Coordinates of C-alpha atoms and ligand atoms in Angstrom, one line a residue:
M1 CA 101.0 64.8 77.0
K2 CA 99.0 66.8 79.5
L3 CA 99.7 70.5 80.3
F4 CA 98.1 72.7 82.9
N5 CA 96.6 75.6 81.1
T6 CA 96.2 78.9 83.1
L7 CA 93.5 79.9 80.6
T8 CA 91.2 77.1 81.6
R9 CA 92.8 76.2 85.0
Q10 CA 92.9 72.6 84.0
K11 CA 95.3 70.0 82.9
E12 CA 94.5 69.4 79.2
E13 CA 95.7 67.0 76.6
F14 CA 98.2 68.8 74.3
V15 CA 96.9 69.0 70.8
P16 CA 99.2 70.9 68.4
I17 CA 97.9 73.2 65.7
T18 CA 100.0 71.3 63.1
P19 CA 100.5 67.6 63.9
G20 CA 104.1 66.9 64.9
E21 CA 105.0 70.6 65.4
V22 CA 105.1 73.0 68.3
K23 CA 105.2 76.7 68.2
M24 CA 106.3 78.1 71.6
Y25 CA 107.1 81.5 73.0
S26 CA 108.5 82.4 76.4
C27 CA 109.0 85.8 77.8
G28 CA 112.7 86.4 78.3
P29 CA 114.8 88.7 80.5
T30 CA 115.1 92.5 80.6
V31 CA 118.8 92.9 80.0
Y32 CA 120.1 95.4 82.5
N33 CA 121.8 93.0 84.9
Y34 CA 122.9 89.3 85.3
F35 CA 120.0 87.1 86.0
H36 CA 119.1 85.6 89.4
I37 CA 118.0 82.2 90.4
G38 CA 114.3 83.1 90.3
N39 CA 114.7 84.2 86.6
A40 CA 116.5 81.0 85.9
R41 CA 113.4 78.9 86.7
P42 CA 111.4 79.8 83.6
F43 CA 114.5 79.8 81.4
I44 CA 115.4 76.3 82.5
M45 CA 112.0 74.8 82.7
F46 CA 110.6 76.0 79.4
D47 CA 113.8 75.1 77.6
L48 CA 113.2 71.7 79.1
L49 CA 109.7 71.6 77.8
R50 CA 111.1 72.3 74.4
R51 CA 113.7 69.6 74.8
Y52 CA 111.1 67.1 75.9
F53 CA 108.9 67.8 72.9
E54 CA 112.0 67.3 70.7
Y55 CA 112.7 64.0 72.4
R56 CA 109.1 62.9 71.7
G57 CA 109.7 63.7 68.0
Y58 CA 108.1 67.1 67.6
K59 CA 109.6 69.8 65.5
V60 CA 109.7 72.8 67.8
T61 CA 110.1 76.4 67.0
F62 CA 111.0 78.2 70.2
V63 CA 111.2 82.0 70.6
Q64 CA 112.5 83.8 73.7
N65 CA 112.9 87.5 73.6
F66 CA 115.3 90.0 75.1
T67 CA 113.7 93.2 76.3
D68 CA 116.6 95.5 75.5
I69 CA 114.8 98.9 75.7
D70 CA 112.9 100.0 78.8
D71 CA 113.2 102.3 81.8
K72 CA 115.6 99.9 83.7
V73 CA 117.9 99.6 80.8
I74 CA 117.9 103.3 80.2
N75 CA 118.5 104.1 83.9
K76 CA 121.4 101.7 84.1
A77 CA 122.9 103.3 80.9
N78 CA 122.6 106.8 82.5
E79 CA 124.2 105.6 85.7
E80 CA 127.2 104.4 83.7
G81 CA 127.2 107.2 81.2
V82 CA 126.9 104.9 78.2
T83 CA 124.2 104.3 75.6
Y84 CA 121.4 101.8 76.2
D85 CA 122.8 99.3 73.6
V86 CA 126.1 99.0 75.5
I87 CA 124.1 97.8 78.5
A88 CA 121.9 95.5 76.4
D89 CA 124.8 94.0 74.5
R90 CA 126.7 93.3 77.7
Y91 CA 123.9 91.6 79.5
I92 CA 122.8 89.6 76.5
K93 CA 126.3 88.2 76.3
E94 CA 126.3 87.5 80.0
Y95 CA 122.8 85.8 79.7
F96 CA 124.3 83.3 77.2
V97 CA 127.2 82.6 79.6
D98 CA 124.9 81.7 82.4
A99 CA 122.4 80.0 80.2
E100 CA 125.0 77.8 78.7
G101 CA 126.3 76.9 82.1
L102 CA 122.8 75.9 83.2
G103 CA 122.5 73.7 80.1
I104 CA 119.9 75.8 78.4
K105 CA 119.8 75.5 74.7
R106 CA 119.7 78.5 72.4
A107 CA 116.1 79.2 71.3
T108 CA 115.3 79.0 67.6
Y109 CA 115.1 82.8 67.7
H110 CA 116.1 85.3 70.4
P111 CA 114.7 88.6 69.0
R112 CA 115.5 91.9 70.6
A113 CA 112.8 94.6 70.9
T114 CA 115.0 97.1 69.1
E115 CA 115.5 94.7 66.2
T116 CA 111.7 94.1 65.9
M117 CA 110.8 97.7 65.6
D118 CA 109.1 97.4 62.1
A119 CA 106.8 94.6 63.4
I120 CA 106.1 96.6 66.5
I121 CA 105.1 99.7 64.6
D122 CA 103.0 97.6 62.2
I123 CA 100.9 96.0 65.0
V124 CA 100.5 99.4 66.8
K125 CA 99.3 100.8 63.5
T126 CA 96.8 98.0 63.0
L127 CA 95.4 98.6 66.5
I128 CA 95.0 102.3 65.9
D129 CA 93.4 101.7 62.5
K130 CA 90.9 99.3 64.0
G131 CA 90.0 101.6 66.8
H132 CA 91.6 99.4 69.5
A133 CA 94.3 102.0 70.3
Y134 CA 94.5 105.8 70.2
V135 CA 97.2 108.4 70.0
A136 CA 97.0 110.7 73.0
E137 CA 97.8 114.4 72.9
N138 CA 101.3 113.9 74.2
G139 CA 102.2 111.3 71.6
D140 CA 101.7 108.2 73.8
V141 CA 99.6 105.4 72.3
Y142 CA 97.2 103.5 74.6
F143 CA 95.3 100.3 74.1
R144 CA 91.5 100.9 74.5
T145 CA 90.8 98.1 76.9
K146 CA 87.0 98.3 76.7
T147 CA 87.1 97.3 73.1
F148 CA 88.2 93.8 74.1
P149 CA 85.3 92.3 76.2
E150 CA 87.3 89.2 77.0
Y151 CA 89.9 91.2 78.9
G152 CA 90.7 89.4 82.2
K153 CA 90.1 85.9 80.8
L154 CA 93.6 84.7 81.5
S155 CA 93.9 86.0 85.1
H156 CA 90.2 85.1 85.7
Q157 CA 89.4 88.6 86.9
P158 CA 86.1 90.1 86.0
L159 CA 86.3 93.4 84.2
E160 CA 84.6 95.3 87.0
E161 CA 87.2 94.2 89.5
L162 CA 90.0 95.2 87.2
Q163 CA 88.3 98.5 86.7
A164 CA 88.1 99.2 90.4
G165 CA 91.8 98.6 90.8
A166 CA 92.9 100.6 87.8
R167 CA 94.6 104.1 88.2
I168 CA 95.9 106.8 85.9
S169 CA 99.4 107.8 86.9
V170 CA 100.7 111.3 86.7
G171 CA 101.6 112.2 83.1
E172 CA 99.4 109.6 81.5
L173 CA 96.7 110.8 79.2
K174 CA 94.4 107.7 79.1
E175 CA 90.7 107.8 78.1
D176 CA 90.1 105.2 80.8
P177 CA 92.1 103.9 83.8
M178 CA 92.0 100.4 82.3
D179 CA 93.9 101.4 79.2
F180 CA 97.6 100.7 78.9
A181 CA 100.5 102.1 77.0
V182 CA 101.6 100.3 73.8
W183 CA 103.9 103.2 72.7
K184 CA 105.6 105.9 74.8
A185 CA 106.3 109.3 73.2
A186 CA 109.9 110.2 73.0
K187 CA 111.4 112.0 76.0
P188 CA 114.5 114.3 75.7
G189 CA 117.7 112.3 76.1
E190 CA 116.0 108.9 75.6
P191 CA 116.4 106.7 72.5
S192 CA 113.4 106.8 70.2
W193 CA 112.2 105.4 66.9
Q194 CA 110.2 107.1 64.2
A195 CA 106.6 105.9 63.8
P196 CA 103.8 107.3 61.5
W197 CA 102.2 109.0 64.6
G198 CA 105.5 110.3 66.0
K199 CA 108.7 109.4 67.7
G200 CA 108.9 107.2 70.7
R201 CA 109.6 103.7 71.9
P202 CA 107.4 100.6 72.4
G203 CA 105.7 99.7 75.7
W204 CA 106.8 96.3 77.1
H205 CA 103.7 94.3 76.3
I206 CA 103.6 95.1 72.6
E207 CA 107.1 93.7 71.9
C208 CA 105.9 90.1 72.7
S209 CA 102.8 90.5 70.6
A210 CA 104.9 91.7 67.6
M211 CA 107.5 89.0 68.0
V212 CA 105.0 86.2 68.2
N213 CA 103.5 87.4 65.0
K214 CA 106.8 87.9 63.2
Y215 CA 108.4 84.6 64.2
L216 CA 105.5 82.2 64.8
G217 CA 102.4 83.7 63.2
P218 CA 99.1 84.9 64.7
T219 CA 98.2 81.7 66.6
I220 CA 100.7 79.7 68.6
D221 CA 100.5 76.5 70.6
I222 CA 102.2 77.5 73.9
H223 CA 103.0 80.8 75.6
S224 CA 104.9 80.7 78.9
G225 CA 106.5 82.8 81.6
G226 CA 106.7 83.3 85.3
L227 CA 103.4 83.5 87.3
D228 CA 103.9 87.2 87.9
L229 CA 103.5 87.8 84.2
T230 CA 99.9 86.5 84.1
F231 CA 98.6 89.9 84.9
P232 CA 99.0 92.4 83.4
H233 CA 101.7 91.4 80.9
H234 CA 100.1 88.3 79.4
E235 CA 96.6 89.6 79.7
N236 CA 97.7 92.6 77.7
E237 CA 99.5 90.5 75.1
I238 CA 96.3 88.6 74.5
A239 CA 94.2 91.8 74.1
Q240 CA 96.7 93.3 71.7
S241 CA 97.2 90.2 69.6
E242 CA 93.6 89.0 69.4
C243 CA 92.4 92.5 68.5
A244 CA 95.0 93.0 65.9
N245 CA 94.7 89.6 64.3
G246 CA 91.1 88.6 65.0
C247 CA 92.1 85.1 66.1
T248 CA 93.1 83.1 69.2
F249 CA 96.6 84.1 70.3
A250 CA 97.9 81.1 72.2
H251 CA 96.2 77.7 73.0
Y252 CA 98.1 76.9 76.1
W253 CA 99.4 79.3 78.7
L254 CA 102.0 77.9 81.1
H255 CA 103.2 79.7 84.2
N256 CA 106.0 78.6 86.5
G257 CA 105.6 79.1 90.3
F258 CA 107.8 81.4 92.2
L259 CA 111.3 80.6 93.4
T260 CA 111.3 81.9 97.0
I261 CA 113.8 82.6 99.7
D262 CA 112.5 82.4 103.3
N263 CA 109.2 81.9 101.5
E264 CA 109.2 85.3 99.9
K265 CA 109.4 85.7 96.1
M266 CA 113.0 86.2 95.0
S267 CA 113.1 89.5 93.1
K268 CA 115.5 92.2 92.1
S269 CA 113.3 94.9 93.6
K270 CA 113.2 93.3 97.1
G271 CA 117.0 92.7 97.0
N272 CA 116.6 89.1 98.3
F273 CA 118.2 87.5 95.3
F274 CA 121.3 85.4 94.4
M275 CA 122.8 85.8 91.0
V276 CA 123.0 82.5 89.1
R277 CA 126.8 83.0 88.6
D278 CA 127.5 83.5 92.3
A279 CA 125.6 80.4 93.3
A280 CA 127.3 78.6 90.5
K281 CA 130.8 79.5 91.8
E282 CA 129.9 77.8 95.0
Y283 CA 127.9 74.7 93.9
G284 CA 128.3 74.5 90.1
Y285 CA 125.8 75.4 87.4
E286 CA 124.6 71.8 87.1
T287 CA 123.6 71.7 90.8
I288 CA 121.3 74.7 90.2
R289 CA 119.8 72.9 87.3
M290 CA 119.3 69.8 89.4
F291 CA 117.7 71.9 92.1
M292 CA 115.2 73.3 89.6
L293 CA 114.3 69.9 88.3
S294 CA 113.7 68.6 91.9
A295 CA 110.3 70.3 92.0
H296 CA 107.4 70.4 89.6
Y297 CA 107.6 73.8 87.7
R298 CA 104.3 75.1 89.0
T299 CA 104.9 74.6 92.7
P300 CA 106.7 77.2 94.8
L301 CA 110.4 76.3 95.3
N302 CA 112.4 77.6 98.2
Y303 CA 116.0 78.4 97.8
S304 CA 118.3 77.4 100.6
E305 CA 121.9 76.3 101.0
E306 CA 120.8 72.9 102.4
S307 CA 118.7 72.3 99.4
L308 CA 121.5 73.1 97.0
K309 CA 123.9 70.8 99.0
M310 CA 121.3 68.0 98.9
N311 CA 121.0 68.4 95.1
K312 CA 124.7 68.4 94.7
A313 CA 124.9 65.1 96.6
S314 CA 122.2 63.6 94.4
L315 CA 124.0 64.7 91.3
D316 CA 127.2 63.3 92.6
R317 CA 125.5 59.9 93.1
L318 CA 124.3 59.9 89.5
Y319 CA 127.8 60.8 88.2
E320 CA 129.3 58.1 90.3
A321 CA 126.9 55.5 88.9
R322 CA 127.7 56.7 85.4
N323 CA 131.5 56.6 85.9
N324 CA 131.2 53.1 87.4
L325 CA 129.4 52.0 84.3
E326 CA 131.9 53.6 82.0
F327 CA 134.8 51.9 83.8
R328 CA 133.0 48.5 83.8
I329 CA 132.3 48.8 80.1
S330 CA 135.9 49.6 79.3
K331 CA 136.9 46.3 81.1
A332 CA 134.1 44.0 80.2
Q333 CA 133.8 41.4 77.4
G334 CA 130.8 39.9 75.6
D335 CA 128.8 41.6 72.9
A336 CA 125.7 39.5 73.4
P337 CA 123.7 39.5 76.7
T338 CA 123.1 36.3 78.5
A339 CA 119.5 35.2 78.9
E340 CA 119.4 36.5 82.4
E341 CA 120.9 39.8 81.3
A342 CA 118.4 40.2 78.5
E343 CA 115.6 39.8 81.0
A344 CA 117.3 42.4 83.4
L345 CA 117.6 44.8 80.5
A346 CA 114.0 44.4 79.4
S347 CA 112.9 45.0 83.0
L348 CA 114.8 48.4 83.0
Q349 CA 112.3 49.6 80.4
Q350 CA 109.8 50.1 83.3
Y351 CA 111.8 53.1 84.4
K352 CA 111.7 54.7 81.0
E353 CA 107.9 54.2 81.0
K354 CA 107.7 55.8 84.4
F355 CA 109.9 58.7 83.3
I356 CA 107.7 59.3 80.2
E357 CA 104.5 59.0 82.3
A358 CA 105.9 61.7 84.7
M359 CA 107.0 64.0 82.0
D360 CA 103.7 63.6 80.1
D361 CA 101.9 64.6 83.3
D362 CA 102.4 68.4 83.0
M363 CA 106.2 67.9 83.0
N364 CA 106.5 66.5 86.5
T365 CA 110.3 66.6 86.7
A366 CA 110.3 65.6 90.4
N367 CA 108.7 62.2 89.5
A368 CA 110.9 61.9 86.4
L369 CA 114.0 62.2 88.6
S370 CA 112.6 59.5 90.9
A371 CA 112.3 57.2 87.9
I372 CA 116.0 57.9 87.1
F373 CA 117.1 57.2 90.6
E374 CA 115.2 53.9 90.6
L375 CA 116.9 53.0 87.3
M376 CA 120.2 53.8 88.9
R377 CA 119.6 51.7 91.9
D378 CA 118.5 48.7 89.8
I379 CA 121.6 49.0 87.5
N380 CA 123.9 49.4 90.6
A381 CA 122.4 46.3 92.2
Y382 CA 122.6 44.1 89.2
S383 CA 126.1 45.2 88.1
G384 CA 127.3 45.1 91.7
S385 CA 126.2 41.5 92.2
H386 CA 127.4 40.4 88.7
A387 CA 131.1 41.0 88.5
D388 CA 131.1 39.1 85.2
A389 CA 128.3 41.1 83.6
T390 CA 128.8 41.4 79.8
R391 CA 129.7 44.5 78.0
A392 CA 126.3 44.1 76.3
Y393 CA 124.4 44.4 79.6
L394 CA 126.5 47.2 80.9
K395 CA 126.2 49.2 77.6
G396 CA 122.5 48.6 77.4
A397 CA 122.0 49.8 80.9
Y398 CA 124.3 52.8 80.3
D399 CA 122.6 53.8 77.1
L400 CA 119.2 53.9 78.8
F401 CA 120.6 55.8 81.8
M402 CA 122.2 58.4 79.4
E403 CA 119.1 58.7 77.3
L404 CA 116.9 59.6 80.3
T405 CA 119.4 61.9 82.0
G406 CA 120.1 63.3 78.6
V407 CA 116.5 64.5 78.2
L408 CA 116.9 66.4 81.5
N409 CA 120.3 67.4 80.3
I410 CA 122.1 66.3 83.5
V411 CA 125.0 64.0 84.1
Q412 CA 126.2 64.5 80.5
K413 CA 129.6 66.1 81.3
H414 CA 132.9 64.5 80.8
D415 CA 136.2 65.8 81.8
D416 CA 137.5 66.0 78.3
A417 CA 141.0 67.2 79.2
E418 CA 143.1 64.3 80.2
D419 CA 144.3 64.5 83.8
P420 CA 147.9 66.0 83.6
D421 CA 149.0 63.5 86.3
K422 CA 147.5 60.5 84.6
A423 CA 150.9 58.8 83.9
K424 CA 152.1 59.4 87.4
I425 CA 148.9 58.2 89.0
E426 CA 148.9 55.0 86.9
E427 CA 152.6 54.4 87.7
L428 CA 151.8 54.7 91.5
I429 CA 148.8 52.4 91.1
A430 CA 151.1 49.8 89.4
Q431 CA 153.7 50.2 92.2
R432 CA 151.0 49.7 94.8
A433 CA 149.8 46.5 93.0
A434 CA 153.4 45.2 93.0
A435 CA 153.7 46.0 96.8
K436 CA 150.5 44.1 97.5
K437 CA 151.8 41.2 95.4
A438 CA 155.0 41.2 97.5
K439 CA 152.8 41.3 100.6
D440 CA 154.3 44.7 101.6
F441 CA 150.9 46.0 102.7
A442 CA 152.4 49.0 104.6
E443 CA 153.9 50.2 101.3
A444 CA 150.7 49.6 99.5
D445 CA 148.8 51.7 102.1
R446 CA 151.4 54.4 102.0
I447 CA 150.9 54.8 98.2
R448 CA 147.1 54.8 98.6
D449 CA 147.5 57.6 101.3
Y450 CA 149.9 59.5 99.2
L451 CA 147.5 59.4 96.2
L452 CA 144.6 60.6 98.3
N453 CA 146.3 63.2 100.6
E454 CA 149.0 64.6 98.3
M455 CA 147.4 64.2 94.9
G456 CA 143.7 64.3 95.6
V457 CA 143.1 60.9 93.9
A458 CA 140.8 58.3 95.4
I459 CA 141.3 54.7 94.3
K460 CA 138.9 51.8 94.5
D461 CA 139.7 48.1 94.1
T462 CA 137.2 46.3 92.0
R463 CA 137.1 42.9 90.4
Q464 CA 137.7 44.6 87.1
G465 CA 140.8 46.4 88.3
V466 CA 141.7 49.6 90.1
Q467 CA 139.4 52.6 89.4
W468 CA 140.7 56.1 90.3
S469 CA 139.0 59.4 90.4
R470 CA 139.7 62.9 91.5
V471 CA 138.1 63.9 94.8
Ligands
AMP501 P1 112.4 89.7 84.3 O1 113.8 89.8 83.7 O2 112.3 90.3 85.6 O3 111.4 90.3 83.3 O4 112.0 88.2 84.5 C1 112.3 87.2 83.6 C2 111.5 86.0 83.9 O5 111.7 85.5 85.2 C3 110.0 86.2 83.9 O6 109.4 85.0 83.2 C4 109.6 86.3 85.3 O7 108.2 85.9 85.5 C5 110.5 85.3 85.9 N1 110.7 85.4 87.4 C6 111.1 86.5 88.0 N2 111.3 86.3 89.3 C7 110.9 85.0 89.6 C8 110.9 84.2 90.7 N3 111.2 84.6 91.9 N4 110.5 82.9 90.6 C9 110.1 82.4 89.4 N5 110.2 83.2 88.2 C10 110.6 84.4 88.3
ZN502 ZN1 106.0 88.7 77.1

């Protein structure tokens, strides 16, 4: 598999540290609100990368954190007059509601910053002991950026350029404008933790360095996040971890492109965002997932109602194809394919090859979806022109279709609850069949119209019988 590595700005063959295993870390949300569709992009796409590795037989350990203590969480808590953990607990719970809706699997570990305090304090201590960080007079701890000559290697910015852009804000006691906070001294009324050098709370960058160490070890295969995290967040994570541990931090750095709206980055601060759950109410969670998959994760992706509607229509087509197959399988006979069917089934493998080729090419989901649509059209054409297709052919085609859509985790849902009107619907369908047999076509049409207009049930006459579905 090839992955585009921000570190080298090239597509590279993925070679794991341990054969057959992948250690992945992705920066997760700051939990002070529901997440918006822009945030959903890395959550969906890097979960998919994990799923794809698993599909290819790798054992994956995947960590995605929750930043549960920072200025935004504290501000929100103050606004509501509650403690920070009430806010964090609430939005972590809500994260899982949306994530589950979007078909995102739970990570192997979802550490919270406040539950990783020992590891955070340990790494800060190591950095201080090694001279890579210092305690300022006010109790803040800063990373001494000049002690890491490779600083800037991820964002490909020379040190001099970064130096020219660096500033010291009011209240900061840095030796150098390039230095950054790894620990913030306690302020009155704010939560704080006891460290050997004083009370305070961790800076944002250090929590990821500490969590990677704790759950995955000093060197990992893949680190990922949104493009906006490249600098300074990921650059700072590299500096902290490589200075503390004396080894390479992550071999592959993956960054998703921005989700835009009117071609501007969707962000909470600009106010141009849609919450995932609001869009889901209108279009369904799975449509949002389909929309994300419709573009390669590195390209910009513009959000629009038309685009969501188009993706909903695409998804509906896939569901219709699947439902048709399920219906046909339930009616068909024959556990061995005919010679012609065996050939048709063998030829379907070309779409699987195409799918894998696309996913192996830096997880090109747009092309992977094309392969699925080609597979669908092939199956529809064959089964449509072979009313006597055996169960063996239909099941073989169905299994492949479900395997590939299953990797992307789309089209897997079934309405488990039996339709409460099932008996009535089937009774009406039987009455219609009787009317047709008696050549009372007006009555047959009346029943069909009644089903559609009064009960929201569409019926389709097929050679295998009448198929009905809710519209
Ligand atoms: P945050 O909760 O703001 O720290 O963001 C969580 C994740 O969402 C990070 O990986 C961000 O890079 C990513 N992210 C935020 N906004 C966007 C966007 N408009 N498009 C793509 N990714 C985004
Ligand atoms: Zn991070």
